[in-house]
Amino acid sequence: MVKSVKKMSSSTVGSLHQFTENEVKEVRDKLLTWYDINHRVLPWRSVAATEPDLNKRAYAVWVSEVMLQQTQVSTVISYFEKWMRKWPSVADLASASLEEVNQVWAGLGYYSRARRLHEGAIKIMKELNGEVPNDRDSLIRHLPGIGRYSGSAIASIALGCAVGVVDGNVNRVLARVRAIGADISVQSSAEHMWSLADKIVDPVRPGDFNQAIMELGATVCTPKTPTCSACPLRLHCLAYRRSESQQEKVSITSHFIKGDEKRTTLPTSDVPDIECLSNCDLCLRQEDWDGSLGVQNYPRKAQKTKSRQESSVVVILQSKNEKMLLVQRPKTGLLANLWEFPSIPLAQSDDPDEEVITQLVNQFGVPHSSASSRTFISDVIHIFSHIRQTYKVFKISACDQRNVTWPSRYQDGQWMTKEEFLTSATSTAMKKVVKSLELSCEPKCKNNKKKKAGPLEQSLETKKQKTISQFFTSALKK
């Protein structure tokens, strides 16, 4: 998925940041040779290399690319294999329910990806005669959630289309190889990256070439501690040359932009000088160069978005037969369609305790006495992209299932056993909530043989239990 980029007026780009025809040929040859020897064996690559059915091949790569969005390769492997065993074709996926899809996806996060895969499969079967689109533009146009990067990856890897790809790994490799020091989130810089990717992609083996440059960024040209000595593009890498020149105490000042000079030169001892325009918008400014970072000066790091803090109360309502109430989230938004425990957002209220009691009574039908005597379990923290979510977990035992209800913001509600909960479409965050409940029971199980606490010990234990008001006293004072 291609991230949104900042807009910028047309820029001036010097020849330093382009590839010559000879360089293009050498980059292709060296990168493919390196890839043939060093590539990781991954299940979707095996399908792309051996599956004769173009439709099945495209489907497998499509699934892998969607799973790999914002998720590590090591995590995706088992999910991909399980998915393909359950739904080996587009038709199989289209016939599944969204509930089943979310169950298999559970734990991968960003659940909208699973929903869009399912929607795409249904669309292919209903509107495209069961055929996956066969080029980048058609993939982007017809498949939900497929953007420029995903469409290019599927088209090149599965369909043999000679189109380049640009993701985080490719951005890093190209920024270092061509000494691109501009903010790559700016639209003009991003477009230049796509132009370079399309120019250097190998027309005979486009899929392998694109996987090779991504593999290089993932395993060699890494964000931190890159292994430049093992890089097949080392001799073409301007960031490496500059770093080496710095270490050898060779002056690099002449390469940087000076307002009154017509052009600047990158010095190197073994390669002819490369000239760039004095007003080039892609060059790294002298004041931005950090000699201690070397090649890690590229690409320029964008300012990180700060995580916002959110808190809510999660209540485990447990019936006499130890079933727990789960409610289904709305069809859109964060964690759409997933099952969770009743949740109460904590607003800046003067009395959070009373707010929780009121909502439990009015929205979930919990008796006032039960809501007031709920047991605090623990805080559970979960990170959602740019949200740091704190769940304050409580438990209410022996609820009468007949009287409990749920507010209209939820699609449905069900009483589930722990086993049913674990096999349903629930988020990792909710699994953490159940784990916190289990951990809270462990001391009781281990200390069954200990003597019963006396009145004084019970009094001290009671003092340790905080109310919600105490948890949020500091926050309310701000």
Coordinates of C-alpha atoms in Angstrom, one line a residue:
M1 CA 0.0 0.0 0.0
V2 CA 1.4 3.4 -1.0
K3 CA 1.3 5.9 1.8
S4 CA -0.1 9.4 1.2
V5 CA 2.6 11.9 0.2
K6 CA 3.0 15.6 0.8
K7 CA 2.4 17.8 -2.2
M8 CA 5.2 19.9 -3.7
S9 CA 5.7 22.0 -6.7
S10 CA 7.8 20.7 -9.6
S11 CA 11.4 20.2 -8.6
T12 CA 14.9 20.4 -10.1
V13 CA 16.6 17.1 -10.3
G14 CA 20.3 16.6 -11.3
S15 CA 21.8 13.8 -13.2
L16 CA 23.4 12.5 -9.9
H17 CA 20.0 11.0 -9.0
Q18 CA 19.4 9.2 -12.3
F19 CA 20.7 5.9 -13.8
T20 CA 22.6 5.8 -17.0
E21 CA 21.8 3.0 -19.5
N22 CA 25.0 1.1 -18.6
E23 CA 24.2 1.4 -14.9
V24 CA 20.7 0.0 -15.5
K25 CA 22.1 -3.0 -17.2
E26 CA 24.7 -3.6 -14.4
V27 CA 22.2 -3.1 -11.6
R28 CA 19.9 -5.6 -13.2
D29 CA 22.6 -8.2 -13.7
K30 CA 24.2 -7.9 -10.3
L31 CA 20.9 -7.8 -8.3
L32 CA 19.4 -10.8 -10.1
T33 CA 22.6 -12.8 -9.7
W34 CA 22.7 -11.9 -6.0
Y35 CA 19.0 -12.8 -5.6
D36 CA 19.3 -16.2 -7.3
I37 CA 21.9 -17.2 -4.7
N38 CA 20.6 -15.4 -1.5
H39 CA 16.8 -15.2 -1.7
R40 CA 14.7 -16.5 1.1
V41 CA 12.4 -19.4 0.4
L42 CA 8.9 -18.2 1.0
P43 CA 5.6 -20.1 0.3
W44 CA 4.1 -17.4 -1.9
R45 CA 7.3 -17.2 -4.0
S46 CA 7.1 -21.0 -4.5
V47 CA 3.6 -20.6 -5.8
A48 CA 4.6 -17.7 -8.1
A49 CA 7.4 -19.8 -9.5
T50 CA 5.7 -23.2 -9.9
E51 CA 1.9 -22.6 -10.3
P52 CA 1.0 -22.9 -14.0
D53 CA -2.5 -21.5 -13.5
L54 CA -2.2 -17.7 -13.9
N55 CA -5.4 -17.1 -11.9
K56 CA -4.3 -19.2 -8.9
R57 CA -0.8 -17.6 -9.1
A58 CA -2.2 -14.1 -9.1
Y59 CA -4.6 -15.0 -6.2
A60 CA -1.7 -16.3 -4.0
V61 CA 0.5 -13.3 -4.6
W62 CA -2.5 -11.0 -4.0
V63 CA -3.1 -12.7 -0.6
S64 CA 0.6 -12.5 0.4
E65 CA 0.9 -8.9 -0.6
V66 CA -2.1 -7.9 1.5
M67 CA -0.9 -9.9 4.5
L68 CA 2.6 -8.3 4.2
Q69 CA 1.2 -4.8 4.5
Q70 CA 2.6 -3.5 7.8
T71 CA 3.3 -7.1 9.0
Q72 CA 6.7 -8.9 9.2
V73 CA 7.5 -11.8 6.9
S74 CA 8.1 -14.2 9.7
T75 CA 4.6 -13.6 11.1
V76 CA 2.9 -13.9 7.7
I77 CA 4.2 -17.3 6.7
S78 CA 2.0 -19.4 8.9
Y79 CA -1.1 -17.2 8.2
F80 CA -0.5 -17.5 4.5
E81 CA -0.2 -21.3 4.6
K82 CA -3.3 -21.7 6.7
W83 CA -5.3 -19.3 4.5
M84 CA -4.3 -21.1 1.3
R85 CA -5.1 -24.5 2.7
K86 CA -8.6 -23.3 3.7
W87 CA -9.3 -21.2 0.5
P88 CA -6.9 -22.3 -2.3
S89 CA -8.8 -20.3 -5.0
V90 CA -10.7 -17.1 -5.4
A91 CA -13.9 -19.0 -5.7
D92 CA -13.3 -20.7 -2.3
L93 CA -12.7 -17.4 -0.6
A94 CA -15.7 -15.8 -2.2
S95 CA -17.9 -18.6 -0.8
A96 CA -16.7 -18.1 2.7
S97 CA -18.4 -15.9 5.3
L98 CA -16.8 -12.7 6.6
E99 CA -17.0 -14.3 10.1
E100 CA -14.8 -17.2 8.9
V101 CA -12.4 -14.9 7.2
N102 CA -11.9 -12.8 10.3
Q103 CA -11.4 -16.0 12.4
V104 CA -8.5 -17.1 10.1
W105 CA -7.1 -13.6 10.1
A106 CA -7.3 -13.1 13.8
G107 CA -4.0 -11.9 15.2
L108 CA -2.7 -10.3 12.1
G109 CA -4.3 -6.9 12.9
Y110 CA -5.6 -4.3 10.5
Y111 CA -8.7 -6.3 9.9
S112 CA -9.9 -4.1 7.1
R113 CA -7.3 -5.9 4.9
A114 CA -9.2 -9.2 5.4
R115 CA -12.5 -7.7 4.6
R116 CA -11.2 -6.1 1.4
L117 CA -9.7 -9.5 0.3
H118 CA -13.1 -11.1 0.8
E119 CA -14.9 -8.3 -1.0
G120 CA -12.4 -8.5 -3.9
A121 CA -13.0 -12.3 -4.2
I122 CA -16.7 -11.8 -4.3
K123 CA -16.4 -9.0 -6.9
I124 CA -14.1 -11.2 -9.1
M125 CA -16.7 -14.0 -9.1
K126 CA -19.7 -11.8 -9.6
E127 CA -18.4 -9.2 -12.0
L128 CA -15.2 -10.5 -13.6
N129 CA -16.2 -14.1 -14.5
G130 CA -13.9 -15.5 -11.9
E131 CA -10.7 -14.0 -13.5
V132 CA -8.2 -11.9 -11.5
P133 CA -7.4 -8.7 -13.4
N134 CA -4.2 -9.2 -15.5
D135 CA -2.3 -5.9 -15.3
R136 CA -1.5 -3.2 -12.8
D137 CA -4.1 -0.6 -13.8
S138 CA -6.9 -3.2 -13.8
L139 CA -5.8 -4.6 -10.4
I140 CA -6.0 -1.1 -8.9
R141 CA -9.3 -0.3 -10.6
H142 CA -11.1 -3.5 -9.7
L143 CA -9.8 -4.8 -6.4
P144 CA -10.6 -3.1 -3.1
G145 CA -7.6 -2.0 -1.1
I146 CA -5.1 -2.4 -3.9
G147 CA -3.0 0.6 -4.6
R148 CA 0.0 1.5 -6.7
Y149 CA 2.5 -0.7 -4.8
S150 CA 0.3 -3.8 -4.4
G151 CA -1.0 -3.6 -7.9
S152 CA 2.6 -3.4 -9.2
A153 CA 3.8 -6.2 -7.0
I154 CA 1.0 -8.6 -8.1
A155 CA 1.4 -7.6 -11.8
S156 CA 5.1 -8.1 -11.9
I157 CA 5.5 -11.2 -9.6
A158 CA 2.4 -13.2 -10.7
L159 CA 1.7 -11.8 -14.2
G160 CA 5.1 -10.9 -15.6
C161 CA 4.3 -7.2 -16.2
A162 CA 7.5 -5.1 -16.5
V163 CA 6.5 -2.5 -13.8
G164 CA 8.6 -1.4 -10.9
V165 CA 7.6 -1.4 -7.2
V166 CA 8.3 1.1 -4.5
D167 CA 7.8 0.2 -0.8
G168 CA 9.8 1.2 2.3
N169 CA 12.7 -1.2 1.4
V170 CA 12.9 0.0 -2.2
N171 CA 12.8 3.6 -1.1
R172 CA 15.8 3.0 1.2
V173 CA 17.8 1.2 -1.4
L174 CA 17.2 3.8 -4.1
A175 CA 17.7 6.7 -1.8
R176 CA 21.2 5.4 -0.9
V177 CA 22.2 4.2 -4.3
R178 CA 21.3 7.5 -5.9
A179 CA 22.1 9.8 -2.9
I180 CA 18.5 11.1 -2.7
G181 CA 18.5 13.3 0.4
A182 CA 15.1 14.9 0.0
D183 CA 12.0 14.1 2.0
I184 CA 10.7 11.0 0.3
S185 CA 7.2 11.7 1.6
V186 CA 7.0 14.7 -0.7
Q187 CA 5.1 14.0 -3.9
S188 CA 7.8 15.0 -6.3
S189 CA 10.4 12.8 -4.5
A190 CA 7.9 9.9 -4.4
E191 CA 7.3 10.2 -8.1
H192 CA 11.0 10.2 -8.8
M193 CA 11.4 7.0 -6.9
W194 CA 8.6 5.4 -9.0
S195 CA 10.3 6.7 -12.2
L196 CA 13.6 5.1 -11.1
A197 CA 11.9 1.8 -10.2
D198 CA 10.1 1.6 -13.6
K199 CA 13.3 2.4 -15.4
I200 CA 15.5 -0.3 -13.8
V201 CA 13.1 -3.2 -13.5
D202 CA 14.2 -6.1 -15.6
P203 CA 11.8 -6.7 -18.6
V204 CA 12.5 -10.4 -18.7
R205 CA 12.3 -11.2 -15.0
P206 CA 10.3 -8.3 -13.5
G207 CA 8.9 -10.3 -10.6
D208 CA 12.3 -11.6 -9.5
F209 CA 13.9 -8.2 -9.9
N210 CA 11.3 -6.5 -7.8
Q211 CA 11.6 -9.1 -5.1
A212 CA 15.3 -8.8 -5.3
I213 CA 15.4 -5.1 -4.6
M214 CA 12.9 -5.5 -1.8
E215 CA 14.9 -8.5 -0.4
L216 CA 18.1 -6.4 -0.5
G217 CA 16.4 -3.7 1.5
A218 CA 15.0 -6.2 4.0
T219 CA 18.2 -8.2 4.6
V220 CA 21.3 -6.1 3.6
C221 CA 20.4 -2.5 3.1
T222 CA 18.6 -2.3 6.4
P223 CA 17.6 0.9 8.3
K224 CA 20.2 0.3 11.0
T225 CA 23.6 -1.5 10.7
P226 CA 23.4 -2.2 6.9
T227 CA 25.9 -4.8 5.6
C228 CA 27.5 -2.7 2.8
S229 CA 30.3 -5.2 2.4
A230 CA 27.8 -7.8 1.2
C231 CA 25.8 -5.5 -1.1
P232 CA 25.9 -6.3 -4.8
L233 CA 25.2 -2.7 -5.6
R234 CA 28.0 -1.3 -3.4
L235 CA 30.1 0.1 -6.3
H236 CA 27.0 1.9 -7.7
C237 CA 25.9 3.3 -4.3
L238 CA 26.6 7.0 -3.9
A239 CA 25.8 7.0 -0.2
Y240 CA 28.5 4.3 0.3
R241 CA 31.1 6.3 -1.7
R242 CA 30.4 9.4 0.3
S243 CA 30.6 7.5 3.5
E244 CA 33.9 5.9 2.5
S245 CA 35.3 9.3 1.4
Q246 CA 34.4 10.6 4.8
Q247 CA 36.2 7.8 6.5
E248 CA 39.2 8.4 4.4
K249 CA 39.2 12.1 5.3
V250 CA 38.5 13.1 1.7
S251 CA 36.7 16.4 1.4
I252 CA 33.0 15.9 0.5
T253 CA 32.0 19.6 0.9
S254 CA 32.2 20.2 -2.8
H255 CA 29.2 17.9 -3.5
F256 CA 26.9 19.8 -1.3
I257 CA 24.8 22.7 -2.5
K258 CA 26.4 26.1 -2.5
G259 CA 24.2 29.0 -3.5
D260 CA 26.8 30.7 -5.8
E261 CA 28.1 27.7 -7.6
K262 CA 26.8 26.4 -11.0
R263 CA 27.4 22.8 -10.1
T264 CA 28.8 20.5 -7.5
T265 CA 30.9 17.4 -7.6
L266 CA 31.0 14.1 -5.6
P267 CA 34.7 13.1 -5.2
T268 CA 35.8 9.5 -5.3
S269 CA 39.1 7.9 -5.7
D270 CA 38.2 5.0 -8.0
V271 CA 35.1 6.3 -10.0
P272 CA 34.9 9.3 -12.3
D273 CA 33.4 12.4 -10.8
I274 CA 29.6 12.7 -10.9
E275 CA 28.1 16.1 -11.3
C276 CA 24.9 17.5 -10.0
L277 CA 23.1 20.8 -10.3
S278 CA 23.8 23.4 -7.6
N279 CA 20.1 23.9 -7.1
C280 CA 19.1 20.2 -7.2
D281 CA 16.1 19.6 -4.9
L282 CA 17.0 16.0 -4.3
C283 CA 20.5 16.5 -2.9
L284 CA 21.2 16.3 0.8
R285 CA 22.1 19.6 2.3
Q286 CA 25.5 20.0 3.9
E287 CA 24.0 20.9 7.3
D288 CA 21.9 17.7 7.2
W289 CA 24.9 15.4 6.8
D290 CA 25.9 13.5 10.0
G291 CA 29.3 11.9 9.6
S292 CA 28.6 9.3 12.3
L293 CA 25.7 7.8 10.3
G294 CA 27.4 7.1 7.0
V295 CA 24.9 5.6 4.6
Q296 CA 22.2 5.8 7.2
N297 CA 21.9 9.5 6.3
Y298 CA 19.7 8.2 3.5
P299 CA 16.7 8.3 3.3
R300 CA 15.9 11.4 5.3
K301 CA 13.7 10.2 8.2
A302 CA 10.2 11.7 8.2
Q303 CA 8.9 13.0 11.5
K304 CA 7.0 10.3 13.3
T305 CA 3.4 10.7 14.2
K306 CA 2.9 10.7 17.9
S307 CA 0.7 8.0 19.4
R308 CA -2.4 9.2 21.1
Q309 CA -3.4 7.8 24.4
E310 CA -6.8 6.3 24.9
S311 CA -8.4 4.5 27.8
S312 CA -11.6 2.4 28.2
V313 CA -13.1 0.0 30.7
V314 CA -13.5 -3.6 29.6
V315 CA -15.9 -5.7 31.6
I316 CA -15.9 -9.5 31.6
L317 CA -19.5 -10.5 32.3
Q318 CA -19.4 -14.1 33.4
S319 CA -22.6 -16.3 33.8
K320 CA -23.1 -19.0 36.4
N321 CA -22.0 -21.6 33.9
E322 CA -18.8 -19.6 33.3
K323 CA -19.8 -18.4 29.8
M324 CA -18.7 -14.8 28.9
L325 CA -20.6 -12.1 27.0
L326 CA -19.0 -11.1 23.7
V327 CA -20.4 -8.3 21.6
Q328 CA -19.7 -7.8 17.8
R329 CA -18.2 -4.5 16.8
P330 CA -19.7 -2.3 13.9
K331 CA -19.2 -3.2 10.3
T332 CA -16.8 -0.3 9.7
G333 CA -14.0 1.3 11.7
L334 CA -11.2 -0.1 13.9
L335 CA -11.5 -3.9 14.4
A336 CA -14.7 -4.0 12.3
N337 CA -16.9 -7.1 12.8
L338 CA -14.7 -8.5 15.5
W339 CA -16.0 -9.8 18.8
E340 CA -15.0 -8.1 22.1
F341 CA -16.0 -7.8 25.7
P342 CA -18.3 -5.0 26.6
S343 CA -16.3 -1.8 26.5
I344 CA -17.0 1.6 28.0
P345 CA -14.9 4.6 26.7
L346 CA -13.6 6.8 29.5
A347 CA -14.5 10.4 28.9
Q348 CA -13.2 13.3 31.1
S349 CA -15.9 12.8 33.6
D350 CA -15.9 14.2 37.2
D351 CA -16.9 10.8 38.4
P352 CA -15.6 7.9 36.2
D353 CA -16.8 5.3 38.7
E354 CA -20.4 6.5 38.4
E355 CA -20.2 6.8 34.6
V356 CA -19.2 3.1 34.3
I357 CA -21.9 2.0 36.7
T358 CA -24.5 4.0 34.8
Q359 CA -23.5 2.6 31.4
L360 CA -23.4 -1.0 32.8
V361 CA -26.9 -0.6 34.2
N362 CA -28.5 1.3 31.4
Q363 CA -26.8 -0.1 28.3
F364 CA -26.0 -3.7 29.3
G365 CA -28.8 -4.4 31.8
V366 CA -26.4 -5.3 34.7
P367 CA -28.0 -4.9 38.2
H368 CA -26.7 -1.8 40.0
S369 CA -25.4 -4.0 42.9
S370 CA -23.3 -6.1 40.5
A371 CA -22.0 -3.1 38.6
S372 CA -21.0 -1.4 41.9
S373 CA -19.2 -4.5 43.2
R374 CA -17.3 -5.4 40.0
T375 CA -13.7 -6.7 40.6
F376 CA -10.7 -5.0 39.1
I377 CA -8.4 -7.4 37.3
S378 CA -5.6 -5.4 35.8
D379 CA -4.6 -2.8 33.2
V380 CA -4.0 -4.2 29.7
I381 CA -2.0 -2.1 27.2
H382 CA -2.2 -2.7 23.4
I383 CA -0.7 -0.6 20.6
F384 CA -2.9 0.1 17.5
S385 CA -0.7 1.8 14.9
H386 CA -0.8 5.4 16.3
I387 CA -3.0 4.6 19.3
R388 CA -1.8 3.5 22.7
Q389 CA -4.9 1.9 24.2
T390 CA -5.2 1.1 27.9
Y391 CA -8.0 -1.3 28.9
K392 CA -9.0 -1.3 32.6
V393 CA -10.3 -4.8 32.9
F394 CA -13.0 -5.7 35.4
K395 CA -15.0 -8.8 36.1
I396 CA -18.6 -9.4 37.2
S397 CA -19.5 -12.9 38.1
A398 CA -22.8 -14.9 38.1
C399 CA -24.6 -12.6 35.7
D400 CA -28.1 -13.7 34.7
Q401 CA -28.0 -14.1 30.9
R402 CA -31.7 -13.4 30.5
N403 CA -31.4 -9.9 31.8
V404 CA -28.2 -8.8 30.1
T405 CA -28.4 -6.8 26.8
W406 CA -26.1 -4.6 24.7
P407 CA -26.3 -1.2 23.1
S408 CA -27.3 -0.6 19.4
R409 CA -23.7 0.3 18.4
Y410 CA -22.9 -3.4 18.5
Q411 CA -24.2 -5.8 15.7
D412 CA -24.9 -8.7 18.0
G413 CA -24.0 -10.4 21.3
Q414 CA -23.3 -14.0 22.3
W415 CA -22.4 -15.9 25.5
M416 CA -19.3 -18.0 24.8
T417 CA -17.2 -20.5 26.6
K418 CA -13.4 -19.8 26.7
E419 CA -12.9 -22.4 23.9
E420 CA -15.6 -20.7 21.7
F421 CA -14.0 -17.3 22.4
L422 CA -10.5 -18.5 21.3
T423 CA -11.9 -19.9 18.0
S424 CA -14.0 -16.8 17.2
A425 CA -13.0 -13.7 15.3
T426 CA -11.4 -11.7 18.1
S427 CA -8.5 -9.3 18.3
T428 CA -5.2 -9.9 19.9
A429 CA -6.1 -7.2 22.4
M430 CA -9.1 -9.2 23.7
K431 CA -6.9 -12.3 24.0
K432 CA -4.7 -10.2 26.2
V433 CA -7.7 -9.3 28.3
V434 CA -8.5 -13.0 28.9
K435 CA -4.9 -13.7 29.7
S436 CA -5.0 -11.0 32.4
L437 CA -8.0 -12.8 33.9
E438 CA -6.2 -16.1 33.9
L439 CA -3.1 -14.6 35.5
S440 CA -5.2 -12.9 38.2
C441 CA -6.5 -16.4 39.2
E442 CA -3.1 -18.0 39.4
P443 CA -2.1 -16.7 42.9
K444 CA -5.4 -18.0 44.3
C445 CA -4.8 -21.4 42.8
K446 CA -1.3 -21.6 44.2
N447 CA -2.1 -20.3 47.6
N448 CA -5.1 -22.5 48.3
K449 CA -3.3 -24.2 51.2
K450 CA -2.2 -21.0 52.8
K451 CA -4.1 -19.9 55.9
K452 CA -7.0 -17.5 55.5
A453 CA -6.1 -13.8 55.9
G454 CA -7.1 -12.2 59.1
P455 CA -9.1 -9.0 59.5
L456 CA -6.1 -6.8 59.5
E457 CA -4.6 -8.4 56.3
Q458 CA -8.0 -8.2 54.6
S459 CA -8.1 -4.5 55.5
L460 CA -4.7 -3.9 54.0
E461 CA -5.6 -5.8 50.9
T462 CA -8.7 -3.7 50.5
K463 CA -6.7 -0.6 50.7
K464 CA -4.6 -1.7 47.7
Q465 CA -7.7 -1.8 45.4
K466 CA -8.0 1.5 43.5
T467 CA -11.2 2.9 42.2
I468 CA -11.4 4.2 38.6
S469 CA -11.5 7.7 40.1
Q470 CA -8.1 7.1 41.7
F471 CA -6.7 5.8 38.4
F472 CA -7.7 9.0 36.6
T473 CA -7.2 11.6 39.3
S474 CA -4.0 12.9 37.7
A475 CA -5.5 12.9 34.2
L476 CA -8.5 14.9 35.3
K477 CA -6.4 17.5 37.0
K478 CA -4.6 18.3 33.7

